[in-house]
Every structure is written in structure tokens, then in C-alpha cells.
mmCIF file of C-alpha atoms in Angstrom:
data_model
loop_
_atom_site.group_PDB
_atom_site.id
_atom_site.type_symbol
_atom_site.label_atom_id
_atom_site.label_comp_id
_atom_site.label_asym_id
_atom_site.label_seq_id
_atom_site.Cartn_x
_atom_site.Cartn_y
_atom_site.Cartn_z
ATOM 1 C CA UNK A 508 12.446 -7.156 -15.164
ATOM 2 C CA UNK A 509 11.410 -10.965 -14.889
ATOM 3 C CA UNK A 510 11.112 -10.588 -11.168
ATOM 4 C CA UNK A 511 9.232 -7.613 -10.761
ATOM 5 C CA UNK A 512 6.320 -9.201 -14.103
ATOM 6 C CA UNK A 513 6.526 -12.111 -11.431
ATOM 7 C CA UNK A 514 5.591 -9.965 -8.579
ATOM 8 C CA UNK A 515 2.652 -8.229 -10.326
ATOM 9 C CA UNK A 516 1.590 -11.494 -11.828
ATOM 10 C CA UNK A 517 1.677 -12.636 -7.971
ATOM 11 C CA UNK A 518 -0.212 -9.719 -6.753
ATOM 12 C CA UNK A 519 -2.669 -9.707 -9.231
ATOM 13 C CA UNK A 520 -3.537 -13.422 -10.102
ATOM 14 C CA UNK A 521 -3.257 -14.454 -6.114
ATOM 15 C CA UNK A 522 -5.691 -11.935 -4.065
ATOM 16 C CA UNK A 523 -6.590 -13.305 -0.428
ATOM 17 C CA UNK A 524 -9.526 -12.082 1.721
ATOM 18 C CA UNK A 525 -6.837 -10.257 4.480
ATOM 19 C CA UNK A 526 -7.069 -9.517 7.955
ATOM 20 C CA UNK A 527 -4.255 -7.501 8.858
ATOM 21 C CA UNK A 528 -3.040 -3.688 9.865
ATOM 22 C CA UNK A 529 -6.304 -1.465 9.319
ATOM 23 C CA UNK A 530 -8.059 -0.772 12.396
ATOM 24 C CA UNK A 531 -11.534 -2.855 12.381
ATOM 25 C CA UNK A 532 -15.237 -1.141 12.048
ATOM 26 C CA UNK A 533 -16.245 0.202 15.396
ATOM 27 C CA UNK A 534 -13.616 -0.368 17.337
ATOM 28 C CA UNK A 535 -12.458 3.603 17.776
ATOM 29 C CA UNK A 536 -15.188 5.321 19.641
ATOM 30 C CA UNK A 537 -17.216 7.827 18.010
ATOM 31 C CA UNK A 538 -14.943 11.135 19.060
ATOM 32 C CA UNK A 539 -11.837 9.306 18.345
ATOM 33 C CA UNK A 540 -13.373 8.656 14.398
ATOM 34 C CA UNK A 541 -14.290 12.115 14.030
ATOM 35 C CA UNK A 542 -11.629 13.131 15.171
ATOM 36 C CA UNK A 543 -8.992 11.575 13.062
ATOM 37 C CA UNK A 544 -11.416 12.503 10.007
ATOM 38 C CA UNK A 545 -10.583 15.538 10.971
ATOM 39 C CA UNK A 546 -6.796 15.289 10.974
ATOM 40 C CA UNK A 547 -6.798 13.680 8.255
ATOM 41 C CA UNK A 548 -9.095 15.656 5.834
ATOM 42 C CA UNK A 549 -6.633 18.257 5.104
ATOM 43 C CA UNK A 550 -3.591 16.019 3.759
ATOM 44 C CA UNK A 551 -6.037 14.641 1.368
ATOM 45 C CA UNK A 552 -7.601 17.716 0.244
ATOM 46 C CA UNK A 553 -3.714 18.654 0.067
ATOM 47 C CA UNK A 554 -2.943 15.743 -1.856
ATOM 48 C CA UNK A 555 -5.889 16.460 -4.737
ATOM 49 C CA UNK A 556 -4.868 19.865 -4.860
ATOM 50 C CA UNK A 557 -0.964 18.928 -5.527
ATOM 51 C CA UNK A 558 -2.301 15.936 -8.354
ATOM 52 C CA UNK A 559 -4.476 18.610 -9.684
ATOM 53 C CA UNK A 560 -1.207 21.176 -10.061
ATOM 54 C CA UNK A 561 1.329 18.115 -10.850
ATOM 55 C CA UNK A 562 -1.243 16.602 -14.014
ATOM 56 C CA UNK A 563 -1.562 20.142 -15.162
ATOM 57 C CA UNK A 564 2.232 20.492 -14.977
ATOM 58 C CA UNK A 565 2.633 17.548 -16.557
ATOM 59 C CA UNK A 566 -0.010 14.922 -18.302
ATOM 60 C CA UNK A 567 2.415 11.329 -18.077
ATOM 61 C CA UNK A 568 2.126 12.105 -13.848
ATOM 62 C CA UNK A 569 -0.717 10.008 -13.948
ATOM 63 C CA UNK A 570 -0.187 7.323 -15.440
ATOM 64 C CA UNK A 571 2.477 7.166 -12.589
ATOM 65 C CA UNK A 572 -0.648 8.181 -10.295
ATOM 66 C CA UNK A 573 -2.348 5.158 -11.644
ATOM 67 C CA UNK A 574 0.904 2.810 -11.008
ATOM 68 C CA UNK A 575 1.721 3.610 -7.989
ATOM 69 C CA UNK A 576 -2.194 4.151 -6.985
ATOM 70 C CA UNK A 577 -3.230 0.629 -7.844
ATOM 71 C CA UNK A 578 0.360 -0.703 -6.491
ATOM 72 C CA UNK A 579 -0.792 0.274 -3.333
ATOM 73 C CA UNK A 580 -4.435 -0.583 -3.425
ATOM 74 C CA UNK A 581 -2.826 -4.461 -4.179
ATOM 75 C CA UNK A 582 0.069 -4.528 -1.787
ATOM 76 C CA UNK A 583 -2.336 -3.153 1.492
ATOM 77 C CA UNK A 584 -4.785 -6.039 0.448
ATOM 78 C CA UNK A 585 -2.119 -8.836 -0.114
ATOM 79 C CA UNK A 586 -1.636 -10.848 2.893
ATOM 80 C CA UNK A 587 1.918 -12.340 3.719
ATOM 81 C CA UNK A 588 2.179 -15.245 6.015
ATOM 82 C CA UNK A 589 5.130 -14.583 8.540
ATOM 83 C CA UNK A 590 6.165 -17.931 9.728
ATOM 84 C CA UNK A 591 8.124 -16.792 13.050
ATOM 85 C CA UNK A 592 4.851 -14.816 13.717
ATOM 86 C CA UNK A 593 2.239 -17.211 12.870
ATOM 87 C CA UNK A 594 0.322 -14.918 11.408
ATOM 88 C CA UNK A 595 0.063 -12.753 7.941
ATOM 89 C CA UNK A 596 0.394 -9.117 7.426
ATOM 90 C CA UNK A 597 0.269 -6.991 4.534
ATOM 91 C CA UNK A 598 3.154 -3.955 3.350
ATOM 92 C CA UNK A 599 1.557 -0.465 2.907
ATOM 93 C CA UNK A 600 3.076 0.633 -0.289
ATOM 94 C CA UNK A 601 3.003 4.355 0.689
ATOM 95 C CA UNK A 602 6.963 4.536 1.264
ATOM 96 C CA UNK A 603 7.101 4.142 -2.800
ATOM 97 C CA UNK A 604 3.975 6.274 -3.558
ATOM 98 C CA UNK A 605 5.202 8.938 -1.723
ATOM 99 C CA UNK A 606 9.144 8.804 -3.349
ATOM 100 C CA UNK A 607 7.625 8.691 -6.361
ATOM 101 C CA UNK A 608 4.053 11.199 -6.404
ATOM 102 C CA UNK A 609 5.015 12.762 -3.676
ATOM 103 C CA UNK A 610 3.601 12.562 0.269
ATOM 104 C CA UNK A 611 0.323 14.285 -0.582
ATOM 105 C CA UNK A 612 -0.580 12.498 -3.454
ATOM 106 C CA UNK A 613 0.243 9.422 -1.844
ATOM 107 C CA UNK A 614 -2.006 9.616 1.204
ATOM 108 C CA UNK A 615 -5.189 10.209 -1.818
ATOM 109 C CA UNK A 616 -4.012 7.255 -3.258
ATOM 110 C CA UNK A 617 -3.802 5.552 0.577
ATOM 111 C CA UNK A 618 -7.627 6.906 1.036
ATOM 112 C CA UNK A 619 -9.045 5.640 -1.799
ATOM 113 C CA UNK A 620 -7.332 2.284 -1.487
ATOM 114 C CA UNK A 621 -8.567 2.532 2.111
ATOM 115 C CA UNK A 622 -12.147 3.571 1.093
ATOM 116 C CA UNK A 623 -12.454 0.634 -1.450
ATOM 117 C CA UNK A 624 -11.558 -2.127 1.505
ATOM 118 C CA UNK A 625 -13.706 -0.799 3.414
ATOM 119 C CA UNK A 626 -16.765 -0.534 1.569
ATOM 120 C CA UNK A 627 -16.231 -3.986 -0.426
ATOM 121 C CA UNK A 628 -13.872 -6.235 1.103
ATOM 122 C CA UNK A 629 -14.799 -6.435 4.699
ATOM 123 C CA UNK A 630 -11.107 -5.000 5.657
ATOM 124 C CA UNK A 631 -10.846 -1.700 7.988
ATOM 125 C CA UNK A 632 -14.044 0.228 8.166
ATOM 126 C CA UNK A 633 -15.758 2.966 7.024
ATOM 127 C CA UNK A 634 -15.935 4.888 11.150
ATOM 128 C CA UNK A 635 -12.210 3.820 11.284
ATOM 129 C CA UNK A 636 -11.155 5.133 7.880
ATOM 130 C CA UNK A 637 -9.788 8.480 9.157
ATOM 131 C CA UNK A 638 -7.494 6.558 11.636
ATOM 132 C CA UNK A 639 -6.509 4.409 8.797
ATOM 133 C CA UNK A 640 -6.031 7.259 6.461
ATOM 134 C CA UNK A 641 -3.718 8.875 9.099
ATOM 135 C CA UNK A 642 -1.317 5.667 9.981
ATOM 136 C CA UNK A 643 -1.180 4.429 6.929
ATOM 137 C CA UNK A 644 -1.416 7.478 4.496
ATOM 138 C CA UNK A 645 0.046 10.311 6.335
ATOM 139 C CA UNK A 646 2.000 8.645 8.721
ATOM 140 C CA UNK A 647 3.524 6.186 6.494
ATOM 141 C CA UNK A 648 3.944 8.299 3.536
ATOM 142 C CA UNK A 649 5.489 10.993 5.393
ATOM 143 C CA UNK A 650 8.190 9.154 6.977
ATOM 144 C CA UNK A 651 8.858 7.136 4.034
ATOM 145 C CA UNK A 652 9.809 9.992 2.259
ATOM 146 C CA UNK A 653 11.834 11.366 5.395
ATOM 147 C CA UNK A 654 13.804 8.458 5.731
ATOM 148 C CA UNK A 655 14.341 8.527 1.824
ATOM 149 C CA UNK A 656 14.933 11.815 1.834
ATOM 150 C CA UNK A 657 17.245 11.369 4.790
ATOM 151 C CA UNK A 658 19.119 8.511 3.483
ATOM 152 C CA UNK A 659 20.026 10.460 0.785
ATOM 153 C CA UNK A 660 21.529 13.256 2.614
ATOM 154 C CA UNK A 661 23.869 10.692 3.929
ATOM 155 C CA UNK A 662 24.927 9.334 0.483
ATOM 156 C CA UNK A 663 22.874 6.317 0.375
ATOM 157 C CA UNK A 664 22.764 4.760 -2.806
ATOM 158 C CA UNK A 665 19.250 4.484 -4.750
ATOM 159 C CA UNK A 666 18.533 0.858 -3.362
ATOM 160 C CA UNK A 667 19.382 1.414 0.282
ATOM 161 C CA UNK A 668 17.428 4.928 0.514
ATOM 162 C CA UNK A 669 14.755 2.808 -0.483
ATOM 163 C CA UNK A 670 15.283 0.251 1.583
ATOM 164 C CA UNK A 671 15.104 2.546 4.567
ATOM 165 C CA UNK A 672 12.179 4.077 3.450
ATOM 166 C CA UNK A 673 10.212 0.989 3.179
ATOM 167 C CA UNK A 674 11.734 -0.037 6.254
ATOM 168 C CA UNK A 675 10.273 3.364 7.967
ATOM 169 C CA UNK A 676 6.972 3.726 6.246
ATOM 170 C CA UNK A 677 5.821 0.203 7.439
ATOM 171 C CA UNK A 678 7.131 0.076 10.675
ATOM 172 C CA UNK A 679 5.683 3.337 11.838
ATOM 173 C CA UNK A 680 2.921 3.027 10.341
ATOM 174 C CA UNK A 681 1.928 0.468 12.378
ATOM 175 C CA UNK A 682 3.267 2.705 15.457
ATOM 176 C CA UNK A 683 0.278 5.355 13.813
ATOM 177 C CA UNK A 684 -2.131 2.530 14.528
ATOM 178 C CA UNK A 685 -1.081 1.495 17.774
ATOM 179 C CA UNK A 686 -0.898 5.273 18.651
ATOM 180 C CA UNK A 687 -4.409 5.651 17.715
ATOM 181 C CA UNK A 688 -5.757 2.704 19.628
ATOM 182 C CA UNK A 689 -3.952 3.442 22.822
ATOM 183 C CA UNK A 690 -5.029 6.784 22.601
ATOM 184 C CA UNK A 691 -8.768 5.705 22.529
ATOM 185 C CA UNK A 692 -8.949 2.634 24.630
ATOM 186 C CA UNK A 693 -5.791 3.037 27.508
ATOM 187 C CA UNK A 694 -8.627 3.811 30.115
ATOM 188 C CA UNK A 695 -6.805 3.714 33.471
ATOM 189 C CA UNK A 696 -3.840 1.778 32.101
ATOM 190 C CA UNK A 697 -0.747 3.912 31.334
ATOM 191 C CA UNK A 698 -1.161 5.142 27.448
ATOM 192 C CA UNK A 699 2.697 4.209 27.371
ATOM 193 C CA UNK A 700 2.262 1.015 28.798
ATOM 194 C CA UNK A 701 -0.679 0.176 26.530
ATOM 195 C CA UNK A 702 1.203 1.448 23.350
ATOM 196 C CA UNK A 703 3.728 -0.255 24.397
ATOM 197 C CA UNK A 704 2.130 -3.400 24.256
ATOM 198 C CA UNK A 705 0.250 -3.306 21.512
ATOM 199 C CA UNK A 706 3.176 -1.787 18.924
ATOM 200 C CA UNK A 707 5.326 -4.803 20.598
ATOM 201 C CA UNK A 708 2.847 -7.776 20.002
ATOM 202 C CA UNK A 709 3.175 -6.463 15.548
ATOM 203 C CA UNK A 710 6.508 -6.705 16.037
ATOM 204 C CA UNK A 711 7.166 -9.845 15.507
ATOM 205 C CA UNK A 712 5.131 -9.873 11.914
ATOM 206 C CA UNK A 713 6.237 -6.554 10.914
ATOM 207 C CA UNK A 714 9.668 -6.651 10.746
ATOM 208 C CA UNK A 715 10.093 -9.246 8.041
ATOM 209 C CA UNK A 716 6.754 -7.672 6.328
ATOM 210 C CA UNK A 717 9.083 -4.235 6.729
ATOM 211 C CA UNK A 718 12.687 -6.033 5.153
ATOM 212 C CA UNK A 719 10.277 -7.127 2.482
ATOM 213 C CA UNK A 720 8.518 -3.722 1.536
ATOM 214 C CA UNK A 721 12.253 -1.992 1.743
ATOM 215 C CA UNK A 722 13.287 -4.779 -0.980
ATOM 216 C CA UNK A 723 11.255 -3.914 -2.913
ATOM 217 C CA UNK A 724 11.123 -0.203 -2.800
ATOM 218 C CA UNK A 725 14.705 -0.217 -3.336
ATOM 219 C CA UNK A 726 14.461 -2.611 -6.142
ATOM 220 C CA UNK A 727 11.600 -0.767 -7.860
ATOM 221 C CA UNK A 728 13.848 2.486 -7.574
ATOM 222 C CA UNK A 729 16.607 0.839 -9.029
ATOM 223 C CA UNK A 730 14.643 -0.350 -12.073
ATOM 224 C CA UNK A 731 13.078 2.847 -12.897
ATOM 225 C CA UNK A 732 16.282 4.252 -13.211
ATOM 226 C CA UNK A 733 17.515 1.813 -15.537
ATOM 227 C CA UNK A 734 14.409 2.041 -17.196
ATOM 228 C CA UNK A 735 13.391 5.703 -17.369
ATOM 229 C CA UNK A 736 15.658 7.863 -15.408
ATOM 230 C CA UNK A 737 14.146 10.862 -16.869
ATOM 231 C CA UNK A 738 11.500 10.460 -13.770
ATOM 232 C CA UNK A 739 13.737 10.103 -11.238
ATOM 233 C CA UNK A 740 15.413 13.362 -12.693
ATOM 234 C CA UNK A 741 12.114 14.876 -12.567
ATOM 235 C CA UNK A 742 11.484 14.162 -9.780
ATOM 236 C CA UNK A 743 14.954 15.710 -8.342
ATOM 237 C CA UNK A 744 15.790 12.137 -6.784
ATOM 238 C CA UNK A 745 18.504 11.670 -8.403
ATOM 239 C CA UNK A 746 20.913 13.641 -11.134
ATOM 240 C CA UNK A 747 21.569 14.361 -14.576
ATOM 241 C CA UNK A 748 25.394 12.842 -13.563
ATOM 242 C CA UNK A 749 23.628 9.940 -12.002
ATOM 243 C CA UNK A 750 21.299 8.818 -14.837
ATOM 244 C CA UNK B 933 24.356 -8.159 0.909
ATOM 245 C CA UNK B 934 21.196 -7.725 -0.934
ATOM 246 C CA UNK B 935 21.665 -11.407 -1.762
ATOM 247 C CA UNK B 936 21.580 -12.124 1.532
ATOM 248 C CA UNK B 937 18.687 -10.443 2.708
ATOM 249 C CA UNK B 938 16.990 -12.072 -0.539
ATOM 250 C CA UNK B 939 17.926 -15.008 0.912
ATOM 251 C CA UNK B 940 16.459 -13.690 4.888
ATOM 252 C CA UNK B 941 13.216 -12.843 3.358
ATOM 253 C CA UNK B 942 12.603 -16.156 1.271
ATOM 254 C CA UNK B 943 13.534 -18.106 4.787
ATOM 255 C CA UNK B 944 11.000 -15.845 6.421
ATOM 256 C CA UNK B 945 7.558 -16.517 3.836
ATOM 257 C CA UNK B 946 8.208 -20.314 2.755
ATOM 258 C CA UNK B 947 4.465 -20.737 2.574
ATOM 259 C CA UNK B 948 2.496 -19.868 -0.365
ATOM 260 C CA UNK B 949 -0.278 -17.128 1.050
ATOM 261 C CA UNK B 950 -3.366 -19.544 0.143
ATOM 262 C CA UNK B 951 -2.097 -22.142 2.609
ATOM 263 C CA UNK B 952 -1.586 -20.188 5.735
ATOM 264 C CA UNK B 953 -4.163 -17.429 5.239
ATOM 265 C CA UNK B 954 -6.848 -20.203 6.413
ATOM 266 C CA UNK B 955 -4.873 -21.344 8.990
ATOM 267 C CA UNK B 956 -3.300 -17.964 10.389
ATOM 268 C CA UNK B 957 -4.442 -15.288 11.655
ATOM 269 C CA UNK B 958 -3.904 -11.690 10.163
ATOM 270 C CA UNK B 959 -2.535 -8.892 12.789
ATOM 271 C CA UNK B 960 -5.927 -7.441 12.899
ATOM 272 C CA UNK B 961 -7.073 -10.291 14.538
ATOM 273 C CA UNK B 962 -4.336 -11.663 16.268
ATOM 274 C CA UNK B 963 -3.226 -7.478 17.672
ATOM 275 C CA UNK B 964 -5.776 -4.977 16.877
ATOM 276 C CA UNK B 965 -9.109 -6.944 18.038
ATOM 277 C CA UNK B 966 -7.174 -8.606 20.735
ATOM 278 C CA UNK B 967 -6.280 -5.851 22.678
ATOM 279 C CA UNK B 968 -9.115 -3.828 21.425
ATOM 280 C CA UNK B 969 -11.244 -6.815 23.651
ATOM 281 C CA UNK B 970 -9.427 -6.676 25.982
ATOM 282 C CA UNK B 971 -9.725 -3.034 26.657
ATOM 283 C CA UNK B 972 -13.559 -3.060 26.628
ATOM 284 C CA UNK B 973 -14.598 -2.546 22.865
ATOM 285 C CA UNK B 974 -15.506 -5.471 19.981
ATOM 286 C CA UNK B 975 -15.090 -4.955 16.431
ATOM 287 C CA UNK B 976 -18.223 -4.591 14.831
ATOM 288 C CA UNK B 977 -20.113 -6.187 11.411
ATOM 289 C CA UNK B 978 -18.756 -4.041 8.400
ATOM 290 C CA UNK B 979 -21.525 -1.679 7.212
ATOM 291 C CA UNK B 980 -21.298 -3.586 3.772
ATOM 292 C CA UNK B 981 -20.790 -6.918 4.292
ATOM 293 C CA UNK B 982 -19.117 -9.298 1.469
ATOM 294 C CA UNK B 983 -17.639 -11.918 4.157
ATOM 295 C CA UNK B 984 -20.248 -14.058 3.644
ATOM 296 C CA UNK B 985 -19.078 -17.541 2.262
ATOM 297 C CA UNK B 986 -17.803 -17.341 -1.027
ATOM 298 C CA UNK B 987 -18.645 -14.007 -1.895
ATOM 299 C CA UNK B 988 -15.545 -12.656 -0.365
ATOM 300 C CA UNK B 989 -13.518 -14.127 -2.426
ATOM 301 C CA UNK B 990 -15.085 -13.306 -5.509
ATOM 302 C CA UNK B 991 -14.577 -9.444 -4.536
ATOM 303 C CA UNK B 992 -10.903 -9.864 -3.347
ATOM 304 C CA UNK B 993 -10.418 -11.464 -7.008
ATOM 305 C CA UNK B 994 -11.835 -8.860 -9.015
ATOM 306 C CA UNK B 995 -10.238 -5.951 -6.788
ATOM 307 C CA UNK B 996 -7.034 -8.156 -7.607
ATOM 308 C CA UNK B 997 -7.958 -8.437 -10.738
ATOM 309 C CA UNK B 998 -8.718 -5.038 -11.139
ATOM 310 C CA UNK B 999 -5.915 -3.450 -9.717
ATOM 311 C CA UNK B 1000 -3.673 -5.619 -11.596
ATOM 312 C CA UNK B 1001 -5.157 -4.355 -15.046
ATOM 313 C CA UNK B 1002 -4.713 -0.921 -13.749
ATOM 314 C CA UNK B 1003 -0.821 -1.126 -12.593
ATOM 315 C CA UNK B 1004 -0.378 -3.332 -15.615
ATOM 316 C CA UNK B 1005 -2.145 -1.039 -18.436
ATOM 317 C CA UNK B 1006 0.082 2.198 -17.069
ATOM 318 C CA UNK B 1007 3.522 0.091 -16.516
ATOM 319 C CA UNK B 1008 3.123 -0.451 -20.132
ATOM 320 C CA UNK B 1009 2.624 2.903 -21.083
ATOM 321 C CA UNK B 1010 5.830 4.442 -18.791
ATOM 322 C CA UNK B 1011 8.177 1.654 -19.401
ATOM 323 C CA UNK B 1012 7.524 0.196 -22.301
ATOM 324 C CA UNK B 1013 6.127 2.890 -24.466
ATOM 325 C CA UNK B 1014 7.647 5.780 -22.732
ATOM 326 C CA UNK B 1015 11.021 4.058 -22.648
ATOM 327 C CA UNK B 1016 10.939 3.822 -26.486
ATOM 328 C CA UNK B 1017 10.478 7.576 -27.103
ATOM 329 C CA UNK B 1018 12.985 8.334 -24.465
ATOM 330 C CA UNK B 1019 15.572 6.029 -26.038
ATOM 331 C CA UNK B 1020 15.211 7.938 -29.186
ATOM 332 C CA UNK B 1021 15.114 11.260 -27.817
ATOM 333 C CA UNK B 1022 18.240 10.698 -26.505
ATOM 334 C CA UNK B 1023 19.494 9.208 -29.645
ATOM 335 C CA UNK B 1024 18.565 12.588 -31.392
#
């Protein structure tokens, strides 16, 4: 318990102005914007409809909404200095959202927390916010829960399937964001070659920023089972045996 | 195991956030406007823009602030509350 309260305190009481994974205003060109509006419109229209469905289903799924929401709203604002990178990068937090609301519901939660930095805190933009809806929200929540889900399949205990999917949702959601920016700006370079490049060069800050977020998805996991199992029964992640 | 990667991650972030954000730069900066420069397009002014002195900082505190009410206020009510009535539910 003691260092999870530390955590929040952490992430509450310490807020940085960040610079880190979303995409900048105005660096996509105008198609490329619209376009990933476009993609990803529907997984957020998705993701209301399935809240809508869940809350009417049952009430206590938001306050878990609001948890998990404002957990990721925090975490993609929190900047983490990574000394062997010398430079700071934030998690995502949609690996967790989407174990534990679900991936629709967690890329809504991603777009809001996406559409609040960019219209007050000067981080992403409001032309790039479809592109940073997609890698971050759809991407990352999506193969968060795959990898969770996949884990699982394989017998992985509660911390390590979360481990793994923390692991997943942050490193490839940062290959979503490289994706879209090679896509847009390769020109007459090689789109591999570009992607390439550019996925390489966050290496070096995203895989300790990627150990970190599986830490803590794993430990969050295994403290709501201690806690209140009855969710993670709920939720079919784990067992009436294993409660 | 987990001890050790504990241990891996603390090795990794030794520096408290306020101390290197100034001097470091975020990924944004250092990857995505990088390369975005170098092939042919600059990041432009944010339509509403708070980085302006101090004012940044006073929104980054009360979305912190903010968001840590929120996650706060409904942690209470699952695992604290919620707990409670489970524990007796089960008793029952």
C-alpha cells in the first residue's frame, strides 16, 4: 500500500511542464491529421458506447473509469529523466486502463487526457491529436491488453502478465508514433529506413520508461487483487479459485 | 527477480524529475522535432499557448493537482470503502 500512496503522492504533488512522446502541433501535414482523425474516431465513439453499456451494467465501473482515467491523464504528463538517455520521457498508462476498463474505454480515457494537454499544457497538439489518439490510445491499449491477454494464455502469473503488458503498450506505442511520422515525412528516403531511425533514436529512453510502466502495472494488478478481487473476477482476469 | 529489477529501475532514474527536466530534453524534442526538421517540417506555436514563463507551471500544477484529487477521491471509494462492504459480504 505505502508504495503505491507514495507514487500518487509523487504524481500528484510533483507535476513538470513535459516534452516527451506526443507528436508536436503542426508537424503532421494536413491529410495525414485528417486522416488519423479519421482512424481514430471510431475506437472512441466505440469506447463511449462500451462505458455507456458497462455504467449501465454496472454503476461502481466508474469510479474505476475515473481511477484509471485520471491515472493516465497524470502518468502521460509526468516526465521521467532517463539517465543513460539524457533525456525524460513519460509512460502511457493505457496498458492498465485497458486490463482494467477494457481497450475501448481506455483509448476515451487516452483522448481526453490527450485533448486536455493539448489545449492547456502546451504538450501534443490539437491537428496532431488523432495521431496521438491512435499511438497512444489504440495502439497502446490494444496491445497492452494482447500481451496481457497473451501472457495469460501462457500461465503467467498476475504480476508478469502485467509486466508484459506495460512492457508492450509503451514500447509500441511509441512504434505508433514513429509509424505515423515516417509515414508523413519519409519523402524520398526509404519509409523503412526512416522508421527505422526514428523508433531507434526512443530507444534508448523507452526501454527503462517501458521496465518502469510494466512494474507498475504488474504491481497495481497484484494489489487489486489483494485488495478487491471481486474486480478482477469481474472482469474475468482472473478466477473464483484464484481470488 | 522483481527485487532486482526494483533495483534496475532505481539505478536507471537517480535524479529527482525537477532537476533534470531543465536540463534535459524530453523525446519530443530530442526525437520527434529532430527528425521532423530534419525531414522538412517545424513544430509549430500551440493554438493555446500556456508556455509562457511561469504560467506553465501553474497549469501543469493544477492538472496535477487535479488529477490527483480525482484518482485519489475514487481509490478511496473502491479500496477503501468498497473493500469494507466486500469484507463483510464475504463474512455473511
Amino acid at each position: 500500500m505505502k508504495p503505491l500512496v507514495l507514487l500518487a503522492l509523487m504524481l500528484g504533488f510533483f507535476p513538470l511542464p513535459v516534452a516527451a512522446m506526443h507528436i508536436s502541433e503542426g508537424i503532421l501535414p494536413g491529410g495525414w491529421a485528417i486522416l488519423w482523425f479519421v482512424v481514430a474516431a471510431p475506437f472512441v465513439a466505440w469506447g463511449g458506447w462500451r462505458i455507456n453499456q458497462r455504467r449501465a451494467i454496472d454503476p461502481g465501473y466508474i469510479s474505476l473509469v475515473g481511477i484509471f482515467g485520471a491515472a493516465v491523464f497524470v502518468f502521460s504528463c509526468f516526465p521521467l529523466p532517463v539517465p543513460v538517455a539524457g533525456s525524460t520521457a513519460h509512460p502511457a498508462g493505457t496498458g492498465l486502463s485497458a486490463i482494467l476498463l477494457g481497450g475501448p474505454a481506455s483509448v476515451v480515457v487516452a483522448f481526453i487526457s490527450l485533448l486536455l494537454q493539448a489545449l492547456f499544457l502546451a504538450h501534443g497538439g490539437l491537428t496532431t491529436l488523432g495521431g496521438n489518439t491512435f499511438s497512444m490510445g489504440v495502439v497502446g491499449s490494444f496491445s497492452g491488453l494482447a500481451a496481457f491477454k497473451l501472457a495469460r494464455l501462457c500461465q503467467g502469473n498476475l504480476f508478469w502478465s502485467g509486466f508484459a503488458a506495460g512492457v508492450a503498450s509503451d514500447l509500441l506505442t511509441y512504434l505508433g508514433t514513429a509509424t505515423e511520422m515516417a509515414l508523413a515525412l519519409h519523402g524520398n528516403t526509404p519509409l523503412l529506413t526512416v522508421l527505422g531511425q526514428i523508433y531507434l533514436a526512443f530507444m534508448p529512453t523507452q526501454v527503462p520508461i517501458s521496465i518502469l510502466e510494466g512494474v507498475i502495472i504488474g504491481g497495481m494488478l497484484v494489489y487489486v487483487r489483494k485488495h478487491r478481487p471481486d474486480i478482477l473476477c469481474k472482469l474475468k482476469i482472473i478466477t473464483a479459485e484464484e481470488r | 527477480m522483481k527485487r532486482f529489477l526494483l533495483a534496475v529501475l532505481f539505478m536507471l532514474l537517480p535524479l529527482p524529475a525537477s532537476a533534470a527536466a531543465s536540463k534535459w530534453p524530453g523525446v519530443d524534442e530530442a526525437v520527434v522535432e529532430k527528425f521532423a526538421a530534419q525531414l522538412g517540417r517545424t513544430a509549430r506555436e500551440p493554438y493555446l499557448n500556456t508556455d509562457q514563463g511561469d504560467l506553465l507551471l501553474f497549469v501543469f500544477a493544477l492538472a496535477g493537482g487535479g488529477g490527483g484529487f480525482i484518482m485519489g477521491y475514487y481509490w478511496h471509494k473502491v479500496f477503501i470503502v468498497k473493500q469494507d462492504l466486500c469484507l463483510k459480504d464475504g463474512e455473511d
